[in-house]
mmCIF file of C-alpha atoms and ligand atoms in Angstrom:
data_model
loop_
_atom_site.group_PDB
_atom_site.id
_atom_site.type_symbol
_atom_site.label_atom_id
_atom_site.label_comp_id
_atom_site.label_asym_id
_atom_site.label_seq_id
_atom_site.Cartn_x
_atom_site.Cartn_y
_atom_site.Cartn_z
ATOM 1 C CA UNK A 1 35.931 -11.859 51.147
ATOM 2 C CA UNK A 2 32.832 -9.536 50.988
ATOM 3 C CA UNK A 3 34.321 -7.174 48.035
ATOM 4 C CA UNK A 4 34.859 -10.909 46.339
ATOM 5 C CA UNK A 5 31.581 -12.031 47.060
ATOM 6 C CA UNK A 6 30.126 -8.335 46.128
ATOM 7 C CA UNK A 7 32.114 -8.583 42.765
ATOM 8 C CA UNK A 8 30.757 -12.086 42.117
ATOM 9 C CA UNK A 9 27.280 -10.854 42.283
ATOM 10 C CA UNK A 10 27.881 -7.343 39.716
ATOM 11 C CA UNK A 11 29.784 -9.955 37.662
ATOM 12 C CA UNK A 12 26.609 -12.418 37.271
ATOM 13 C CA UNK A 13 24.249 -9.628 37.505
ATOM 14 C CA UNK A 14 25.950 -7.910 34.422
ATOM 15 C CA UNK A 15 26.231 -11.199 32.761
ATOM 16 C CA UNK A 16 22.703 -11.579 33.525
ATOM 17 C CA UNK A 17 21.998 -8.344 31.769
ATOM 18 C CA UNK A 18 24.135 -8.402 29.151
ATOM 19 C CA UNK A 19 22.651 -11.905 28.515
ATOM 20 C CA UNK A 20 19.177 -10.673 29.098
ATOM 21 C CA UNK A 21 19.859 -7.762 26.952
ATOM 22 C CA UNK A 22 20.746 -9.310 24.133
ATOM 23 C CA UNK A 23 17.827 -12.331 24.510
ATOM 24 C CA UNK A 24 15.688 -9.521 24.179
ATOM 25 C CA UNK A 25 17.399 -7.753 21.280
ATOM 26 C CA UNK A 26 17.254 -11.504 19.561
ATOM 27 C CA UNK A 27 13.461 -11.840 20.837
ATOM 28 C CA UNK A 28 12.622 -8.039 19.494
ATOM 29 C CA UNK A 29 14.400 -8.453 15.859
ATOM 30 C CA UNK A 30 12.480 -11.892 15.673
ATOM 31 C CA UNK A 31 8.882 -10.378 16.522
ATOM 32 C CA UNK A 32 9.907 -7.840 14.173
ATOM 33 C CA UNK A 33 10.838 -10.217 11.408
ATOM 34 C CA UNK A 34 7.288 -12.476 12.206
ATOM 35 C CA UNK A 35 5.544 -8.963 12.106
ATOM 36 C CA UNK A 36 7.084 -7.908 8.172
ATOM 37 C CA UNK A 37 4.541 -9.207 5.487
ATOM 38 C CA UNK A 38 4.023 -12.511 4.133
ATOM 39 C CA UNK A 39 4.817 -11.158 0.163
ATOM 40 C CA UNK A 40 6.082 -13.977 -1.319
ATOM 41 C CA UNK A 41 4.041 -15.855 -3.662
ATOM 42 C CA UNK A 42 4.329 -18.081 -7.196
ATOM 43 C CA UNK A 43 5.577 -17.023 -10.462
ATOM 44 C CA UNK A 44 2.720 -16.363 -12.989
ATOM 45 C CA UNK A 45 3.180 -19.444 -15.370
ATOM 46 C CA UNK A 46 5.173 -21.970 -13.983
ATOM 47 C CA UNK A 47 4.815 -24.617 -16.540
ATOM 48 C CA UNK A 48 5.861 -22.411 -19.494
ATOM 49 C CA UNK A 49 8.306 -23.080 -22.161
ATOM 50 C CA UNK A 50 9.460 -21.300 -25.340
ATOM 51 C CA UNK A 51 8.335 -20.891 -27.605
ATOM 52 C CA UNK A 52 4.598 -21.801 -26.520
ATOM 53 C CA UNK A 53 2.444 -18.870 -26.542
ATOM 54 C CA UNK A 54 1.088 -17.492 -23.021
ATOM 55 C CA UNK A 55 -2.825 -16.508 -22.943
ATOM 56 C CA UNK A 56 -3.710 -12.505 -23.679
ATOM 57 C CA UNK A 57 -6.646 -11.120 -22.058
ATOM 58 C CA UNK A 58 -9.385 -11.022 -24.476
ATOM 59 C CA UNK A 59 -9.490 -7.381 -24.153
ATOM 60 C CA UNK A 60 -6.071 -6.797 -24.579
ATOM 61 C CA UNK A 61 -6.185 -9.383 -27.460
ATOM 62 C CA UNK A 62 -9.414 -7.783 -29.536
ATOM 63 C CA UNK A 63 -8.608 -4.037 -28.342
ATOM 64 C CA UNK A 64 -7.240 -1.919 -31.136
ATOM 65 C CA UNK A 65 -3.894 0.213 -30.179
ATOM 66 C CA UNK A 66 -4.405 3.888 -30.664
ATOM 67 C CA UNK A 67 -1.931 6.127 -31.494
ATOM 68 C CA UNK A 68 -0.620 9.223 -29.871
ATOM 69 C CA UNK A 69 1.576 11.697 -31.426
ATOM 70 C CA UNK A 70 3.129 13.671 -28.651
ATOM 71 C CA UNK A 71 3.727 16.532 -30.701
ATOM 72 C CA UNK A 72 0.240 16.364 -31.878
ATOM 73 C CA UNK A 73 -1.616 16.505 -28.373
ATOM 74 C CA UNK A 74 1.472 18.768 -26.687
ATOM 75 C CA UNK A 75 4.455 17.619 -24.408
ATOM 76 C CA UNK A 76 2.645 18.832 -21.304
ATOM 77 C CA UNK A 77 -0.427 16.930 -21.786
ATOM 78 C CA UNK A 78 1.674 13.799 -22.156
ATOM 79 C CA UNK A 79 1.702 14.061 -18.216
ATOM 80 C CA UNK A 80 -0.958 11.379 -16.906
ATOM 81 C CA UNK A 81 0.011 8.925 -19.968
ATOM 82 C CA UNK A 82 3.687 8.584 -18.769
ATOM 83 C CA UNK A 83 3.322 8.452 -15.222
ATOM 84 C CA UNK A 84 0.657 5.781 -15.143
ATOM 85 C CA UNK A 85 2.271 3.746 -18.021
ATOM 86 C CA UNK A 86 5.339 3.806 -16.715
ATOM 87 C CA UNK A 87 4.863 1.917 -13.632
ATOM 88 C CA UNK A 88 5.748 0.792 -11.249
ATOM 89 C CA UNK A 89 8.157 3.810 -9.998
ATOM 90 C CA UNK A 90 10.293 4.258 -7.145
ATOM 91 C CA UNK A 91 10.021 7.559 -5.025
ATOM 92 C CA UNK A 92 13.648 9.259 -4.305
ATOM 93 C CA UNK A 93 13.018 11.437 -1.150
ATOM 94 C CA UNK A 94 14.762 14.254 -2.180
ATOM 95 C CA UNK A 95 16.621 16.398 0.403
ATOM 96 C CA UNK A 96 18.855 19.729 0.019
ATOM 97 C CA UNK A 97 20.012 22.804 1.367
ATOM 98 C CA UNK A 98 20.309 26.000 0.086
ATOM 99 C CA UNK A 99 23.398 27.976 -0.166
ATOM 100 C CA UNK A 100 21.501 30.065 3.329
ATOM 101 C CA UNK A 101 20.869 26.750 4.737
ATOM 102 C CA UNK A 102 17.367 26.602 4.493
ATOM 103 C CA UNK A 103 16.379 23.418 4.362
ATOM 104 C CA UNK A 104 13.758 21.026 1.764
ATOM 105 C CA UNK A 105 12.583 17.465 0.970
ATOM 106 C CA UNK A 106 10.594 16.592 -1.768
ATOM 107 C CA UNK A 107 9.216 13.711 -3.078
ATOM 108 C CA UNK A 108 10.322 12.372 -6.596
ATOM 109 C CA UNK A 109 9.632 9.881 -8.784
ATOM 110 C CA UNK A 110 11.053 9.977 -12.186
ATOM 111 C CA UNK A 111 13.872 8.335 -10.415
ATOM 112 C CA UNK A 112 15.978 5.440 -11.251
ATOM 113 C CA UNK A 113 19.985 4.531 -10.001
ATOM 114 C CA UNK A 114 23.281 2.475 -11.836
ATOM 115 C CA UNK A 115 26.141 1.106 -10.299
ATOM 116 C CA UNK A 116 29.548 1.974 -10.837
ATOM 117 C CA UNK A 117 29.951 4.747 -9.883
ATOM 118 C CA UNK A 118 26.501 4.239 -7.974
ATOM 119 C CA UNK A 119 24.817 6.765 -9.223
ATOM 120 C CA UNK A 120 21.135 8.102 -8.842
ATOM 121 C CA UNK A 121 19.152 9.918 -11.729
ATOM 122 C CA UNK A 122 16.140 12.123 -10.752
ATOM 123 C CA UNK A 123 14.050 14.512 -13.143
ATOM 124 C CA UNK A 124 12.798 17.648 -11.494
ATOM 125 C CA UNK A 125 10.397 19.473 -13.692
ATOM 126 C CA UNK A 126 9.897 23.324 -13.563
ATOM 127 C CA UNK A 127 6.748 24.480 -11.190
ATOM 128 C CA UNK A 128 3.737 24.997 -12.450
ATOM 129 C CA UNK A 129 2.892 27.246 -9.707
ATOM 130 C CA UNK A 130 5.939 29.050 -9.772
ATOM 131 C CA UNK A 131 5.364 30.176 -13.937
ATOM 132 C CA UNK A 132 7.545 27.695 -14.950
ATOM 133 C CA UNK A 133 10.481 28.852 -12.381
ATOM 134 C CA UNK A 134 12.290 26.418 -10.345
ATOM 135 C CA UNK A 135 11.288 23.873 -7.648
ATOM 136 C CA UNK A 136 13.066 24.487 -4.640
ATOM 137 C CA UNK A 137 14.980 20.983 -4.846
ATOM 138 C CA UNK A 138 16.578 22.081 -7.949
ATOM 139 C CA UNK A 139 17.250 25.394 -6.842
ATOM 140 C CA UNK A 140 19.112 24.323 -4.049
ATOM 141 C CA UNK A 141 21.082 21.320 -6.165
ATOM 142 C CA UNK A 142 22.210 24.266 -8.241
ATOM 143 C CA UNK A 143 23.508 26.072 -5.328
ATOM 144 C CA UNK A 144 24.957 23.218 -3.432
ATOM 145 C CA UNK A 145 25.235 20.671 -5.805
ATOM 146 C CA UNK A 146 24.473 18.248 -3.175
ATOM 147 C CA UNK A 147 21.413 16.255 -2.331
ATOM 148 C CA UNK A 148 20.474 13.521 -0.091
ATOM 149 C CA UNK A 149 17.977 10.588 -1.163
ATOM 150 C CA UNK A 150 16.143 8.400 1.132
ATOM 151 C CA UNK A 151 14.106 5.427 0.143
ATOM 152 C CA UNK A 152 10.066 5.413 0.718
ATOM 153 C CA UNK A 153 8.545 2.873 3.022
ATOM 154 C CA UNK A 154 5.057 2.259 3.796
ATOM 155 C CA UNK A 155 5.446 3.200 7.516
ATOM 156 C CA UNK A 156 6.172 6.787 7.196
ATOM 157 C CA UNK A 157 4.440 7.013 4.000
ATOM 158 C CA UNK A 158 2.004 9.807 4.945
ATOM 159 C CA UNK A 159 4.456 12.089 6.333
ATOM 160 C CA UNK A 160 6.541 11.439 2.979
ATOM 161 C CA UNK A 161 3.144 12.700 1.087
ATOM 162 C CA UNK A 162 2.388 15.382 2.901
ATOM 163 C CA UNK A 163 6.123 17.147 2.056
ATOM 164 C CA UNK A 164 4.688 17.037 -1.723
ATOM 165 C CA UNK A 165 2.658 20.011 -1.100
ATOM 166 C CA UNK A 166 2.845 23.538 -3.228
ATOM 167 C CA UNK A 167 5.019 25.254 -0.237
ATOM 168 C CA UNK A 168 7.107 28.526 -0.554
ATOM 169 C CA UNK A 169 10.736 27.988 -0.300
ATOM 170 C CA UNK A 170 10.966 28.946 3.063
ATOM 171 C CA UNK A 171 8.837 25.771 4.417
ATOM 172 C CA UNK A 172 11.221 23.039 6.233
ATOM 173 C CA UNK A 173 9.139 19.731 4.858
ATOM 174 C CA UNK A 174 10.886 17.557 7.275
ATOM 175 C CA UNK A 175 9.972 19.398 10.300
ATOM 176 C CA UNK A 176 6.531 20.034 8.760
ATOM 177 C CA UNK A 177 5.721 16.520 8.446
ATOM 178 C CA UNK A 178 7.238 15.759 11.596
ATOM 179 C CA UNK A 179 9.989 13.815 10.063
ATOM 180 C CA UNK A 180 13.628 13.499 11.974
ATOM 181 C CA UNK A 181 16.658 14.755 10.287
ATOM 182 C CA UNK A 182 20.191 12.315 10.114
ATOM 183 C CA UNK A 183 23.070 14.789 10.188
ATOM 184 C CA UNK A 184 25.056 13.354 6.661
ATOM 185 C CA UNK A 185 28.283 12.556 6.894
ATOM 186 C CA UNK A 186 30.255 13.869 3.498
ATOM 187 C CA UNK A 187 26.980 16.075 1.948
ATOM 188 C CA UNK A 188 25.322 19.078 3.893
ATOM 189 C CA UNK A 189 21.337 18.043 3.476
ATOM 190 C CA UNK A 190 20.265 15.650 6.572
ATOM 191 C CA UNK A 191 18.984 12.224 5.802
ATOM 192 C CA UNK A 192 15.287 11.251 6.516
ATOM 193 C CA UNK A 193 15.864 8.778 9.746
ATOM 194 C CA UNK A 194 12.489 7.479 9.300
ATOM 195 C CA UNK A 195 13.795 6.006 6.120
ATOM 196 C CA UNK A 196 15.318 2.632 6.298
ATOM 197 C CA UNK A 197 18.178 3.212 3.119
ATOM 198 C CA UNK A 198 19.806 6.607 2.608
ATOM 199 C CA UNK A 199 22.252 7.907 0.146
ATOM 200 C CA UNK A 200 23.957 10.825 0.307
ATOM 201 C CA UNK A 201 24.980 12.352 -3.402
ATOM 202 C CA UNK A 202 26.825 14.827 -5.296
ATOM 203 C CA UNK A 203 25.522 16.954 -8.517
ATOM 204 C CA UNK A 204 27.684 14.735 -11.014
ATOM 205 C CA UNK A 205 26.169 15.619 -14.235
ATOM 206 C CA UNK A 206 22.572 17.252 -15.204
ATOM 207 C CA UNK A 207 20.797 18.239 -18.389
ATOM 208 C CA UNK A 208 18.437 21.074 -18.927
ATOM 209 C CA UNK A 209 15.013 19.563 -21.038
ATOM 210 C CA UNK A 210 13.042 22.220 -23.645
ATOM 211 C CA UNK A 211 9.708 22.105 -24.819
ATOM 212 C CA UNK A 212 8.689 22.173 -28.366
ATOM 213 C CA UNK A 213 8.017 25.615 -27.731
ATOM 214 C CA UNK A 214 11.874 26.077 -26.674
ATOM 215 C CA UNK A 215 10.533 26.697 -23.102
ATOM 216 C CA UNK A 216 12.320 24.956 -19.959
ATOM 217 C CA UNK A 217 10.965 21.994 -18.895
ATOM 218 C CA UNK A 218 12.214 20.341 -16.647
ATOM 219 C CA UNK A 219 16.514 18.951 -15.160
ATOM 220 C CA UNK A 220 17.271 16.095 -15.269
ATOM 221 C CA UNK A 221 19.811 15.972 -12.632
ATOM 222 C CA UNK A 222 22.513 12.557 -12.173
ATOM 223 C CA UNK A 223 23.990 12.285 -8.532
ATOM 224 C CA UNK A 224 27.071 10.482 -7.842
ATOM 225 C CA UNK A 225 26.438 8.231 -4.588
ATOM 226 C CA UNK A 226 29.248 9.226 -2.341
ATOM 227 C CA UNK A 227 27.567 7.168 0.801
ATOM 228 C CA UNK A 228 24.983 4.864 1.508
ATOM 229 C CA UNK A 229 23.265 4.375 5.037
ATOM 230 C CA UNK A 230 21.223 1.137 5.831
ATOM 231 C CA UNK A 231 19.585 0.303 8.498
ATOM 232 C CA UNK A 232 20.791 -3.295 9.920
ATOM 233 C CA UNK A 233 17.390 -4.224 10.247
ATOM 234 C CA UNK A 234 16.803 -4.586 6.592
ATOM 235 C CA UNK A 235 20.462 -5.432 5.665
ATOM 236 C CA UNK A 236 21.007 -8.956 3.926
ATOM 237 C CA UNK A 237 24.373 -10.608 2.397
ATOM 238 C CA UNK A 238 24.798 -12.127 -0.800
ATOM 239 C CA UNK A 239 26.225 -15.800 -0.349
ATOM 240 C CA UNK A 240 29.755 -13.624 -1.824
ATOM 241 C CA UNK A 241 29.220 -11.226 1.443
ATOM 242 C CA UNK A 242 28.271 -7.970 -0.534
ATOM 243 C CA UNK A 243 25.161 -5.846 1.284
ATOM 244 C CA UNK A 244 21.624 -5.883 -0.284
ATOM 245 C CA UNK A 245 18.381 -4.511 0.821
ATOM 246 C CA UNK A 246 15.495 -7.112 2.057
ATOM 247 C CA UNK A 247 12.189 -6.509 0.572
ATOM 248 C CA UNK A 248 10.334 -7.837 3.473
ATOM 249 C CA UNK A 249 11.585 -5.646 5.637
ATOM 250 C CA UNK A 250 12.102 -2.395 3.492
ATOM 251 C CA UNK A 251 8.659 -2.413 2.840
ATOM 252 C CA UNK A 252 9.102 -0.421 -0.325
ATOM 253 C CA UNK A 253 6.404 1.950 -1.841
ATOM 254 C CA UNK A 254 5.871 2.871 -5.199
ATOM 255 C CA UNK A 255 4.159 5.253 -7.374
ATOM 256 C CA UNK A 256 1.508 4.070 -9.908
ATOM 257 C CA UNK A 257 -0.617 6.735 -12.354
ATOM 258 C CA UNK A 258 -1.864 9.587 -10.441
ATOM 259 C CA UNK A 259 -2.494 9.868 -6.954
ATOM 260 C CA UNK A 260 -2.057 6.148 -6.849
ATOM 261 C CA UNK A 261 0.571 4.627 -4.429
ATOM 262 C CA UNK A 262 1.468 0.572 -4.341
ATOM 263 C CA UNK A 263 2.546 -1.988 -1.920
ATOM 264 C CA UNK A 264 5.092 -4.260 -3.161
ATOM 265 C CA UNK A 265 2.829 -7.668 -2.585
ATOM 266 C CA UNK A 266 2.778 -11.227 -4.245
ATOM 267 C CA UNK A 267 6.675 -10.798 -5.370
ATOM 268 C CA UNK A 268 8.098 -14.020 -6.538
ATOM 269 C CA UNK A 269 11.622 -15.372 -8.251
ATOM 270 C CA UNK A 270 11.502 -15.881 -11.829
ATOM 271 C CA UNK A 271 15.108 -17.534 -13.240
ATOM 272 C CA UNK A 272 16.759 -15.956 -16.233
ATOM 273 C CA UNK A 273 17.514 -17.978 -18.960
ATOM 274 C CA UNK A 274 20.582 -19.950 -19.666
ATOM 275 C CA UNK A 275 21.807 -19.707 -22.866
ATOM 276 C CA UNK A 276 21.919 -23.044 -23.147
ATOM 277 C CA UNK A 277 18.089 -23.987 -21.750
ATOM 278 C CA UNK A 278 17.422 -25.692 -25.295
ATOM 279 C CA UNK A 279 19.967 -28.716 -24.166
ATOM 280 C CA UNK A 280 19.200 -29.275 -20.761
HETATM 281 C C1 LIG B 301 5.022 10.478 -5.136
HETATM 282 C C2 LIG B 301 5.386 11.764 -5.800
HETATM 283 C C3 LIG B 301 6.302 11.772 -6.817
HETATM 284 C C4 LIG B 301 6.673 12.971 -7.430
HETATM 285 N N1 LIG B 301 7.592 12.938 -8.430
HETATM 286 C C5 LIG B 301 8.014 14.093 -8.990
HETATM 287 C C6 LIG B 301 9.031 14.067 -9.987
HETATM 288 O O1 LIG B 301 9.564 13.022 -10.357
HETATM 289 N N2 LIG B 301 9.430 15.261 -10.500
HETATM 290 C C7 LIG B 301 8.911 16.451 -10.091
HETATM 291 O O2 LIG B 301 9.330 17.491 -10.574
HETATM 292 N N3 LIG B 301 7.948 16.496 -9.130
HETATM 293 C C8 LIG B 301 7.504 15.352 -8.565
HETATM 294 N N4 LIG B 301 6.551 15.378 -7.581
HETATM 295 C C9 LIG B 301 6.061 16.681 -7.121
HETATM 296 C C10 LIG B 301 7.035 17.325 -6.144
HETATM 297 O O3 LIG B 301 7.255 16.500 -5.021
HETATM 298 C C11 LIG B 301 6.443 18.659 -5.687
HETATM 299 O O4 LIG B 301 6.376 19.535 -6.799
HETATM 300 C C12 LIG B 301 7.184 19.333 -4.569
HETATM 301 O O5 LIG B 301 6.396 20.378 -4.064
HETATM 302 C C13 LIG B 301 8.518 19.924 -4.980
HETATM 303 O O6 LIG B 301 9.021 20.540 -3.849
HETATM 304 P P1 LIG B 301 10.129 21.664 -3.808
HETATM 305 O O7 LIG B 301 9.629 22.903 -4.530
HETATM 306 O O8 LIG B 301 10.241 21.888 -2.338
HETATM 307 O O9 LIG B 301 11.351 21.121 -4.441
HETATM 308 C C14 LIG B 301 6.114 14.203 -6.996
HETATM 309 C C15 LIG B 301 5.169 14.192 -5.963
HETATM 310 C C16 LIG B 301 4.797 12.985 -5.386
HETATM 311 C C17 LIG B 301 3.798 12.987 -4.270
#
């Protein structure tokens, strides 16, 4: 009779920790939700339709467009143009291994991905401050041929910066910054676990870039994503059950001109266009 009454009271005091475990699971992913930015906000002209024409800034509207040959001021001076007219862009965190096993992460934002295969495409220039030699990154993707990207978010952000820095290639960035390595699970480079999305890639295809001089430039280097890692926390489903990423709670950061870092603020759905919209 005791043991019956003793396993009565484990039962109910499990159930009563299993229930209050998961209450507070459900109460921590819910403050966590109410504590993600408000970002959404209203499309810029709601009332327009084609053809009408939408208002130019007047400075934008008198301003007259000046031309720049790129062969006429030099490819390398065509550095601060592209990266602050080509903006927004998404920072890669860039991680490898070398065929010794030292380790690197780096961040990178001539970056941009496909699907099918997934695929990632970074550009990794030579180093100034190595004559024109290699970055370690590429050095390492040469060796390897494997690579690891995980996505920027504002709350690590700082650490992510500070792995930028000019260091020889004997420097673990991760540990440096005091970031936390993810063993992979088909590539050799660790995953950042700060990072809320990782994918792990292999060297698919990459093109060496010359200068007009004939120098080397810079690779551009495309990975084949072999696997992806996301966090549940900022997993979503598509009404047709595939896996996205939320944008409240990935928090994404970009990289504008410059020094110059963004928030991903005021976002807001815009429709496309049906081909028929003219008989509706
Ligand atoms: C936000 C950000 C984006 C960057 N994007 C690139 C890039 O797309 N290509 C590149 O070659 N270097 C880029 N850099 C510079 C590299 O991160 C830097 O040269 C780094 O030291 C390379 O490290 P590694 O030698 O360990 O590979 C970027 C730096 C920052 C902070």
């Amino acid at each position: 009779m005791a043991t019956v009454k003793y396993s009565a009271v484990a039962f109910a005091a499990g159930l009563g920790l299993s229930v209050g475990a998961a209450l507070s699971f459900y109460l921590a992913r819910k403050a966590s939700r109410s504590a993600a930015p408000k970002i959404w906000g209203t499309q810029p002209h709601p009332g327009w339709e084609p053809p009408k024409k939408l208002p130019v800034p007047p400075a934008i509207e008198n301003g007259k467009m000046v031309a720049i040959d790129p062969r006429v001021i030099g490819g390398k001076k065509c550095y601060p143009l592209i990266i602050s007219a080509v903006v927004p862009r998404p920072v890669a965190f860039v991680s490898t291994v070398s065929k010794d096993g030292q380790q690197n992460l780096a961040p990178f934002s001539y970056f941009t991905a496909m699907h099918d295969p997934p695929c990632v495409v970074i550009c990794v220039c030579r180093a100034g401050h190595r004559n024109g030699g290699k970055k370690d990154t590429m050095a390492n993707i040469d060796e390897t041929k494997e690579f690891t990207v995980s996505v920027l978010s504002e709350w690590f952000l700082e650490q992510a910066n500070h792995t930028c820095g000019n260091y020889d290639e004997d420097v673990d960035e991760m540990a440096l910054s005091g970031l936390t390595k993810e063993p992979s699970l088909k590539v050799k480079p660790p995953r950042v676990k700060e990072s809320a999305v990782h994918m792990e890639c292999k060297l698919k295809h990459k093109y060496e870039t010359k200068g007009y001089n004939g120098e080397d430039t810079a690779t551009i280097v495309v990975g084949e994503i072999v696997m992806f890692h996301v966090n549940e926390s900022v997993a979503k489903k598509t009404p047709s059950g595939s896996t996205y990423v939320g944008l409240e709670e990935l928090q994404p950061i970009s990289r504008l001109g410059g020094n110059i870092y963004g928030r991903s603020r005021e976002c807001f759905d815009l429709a496309r266009p049906d081909r028929d919209w003219q008989k509706r």
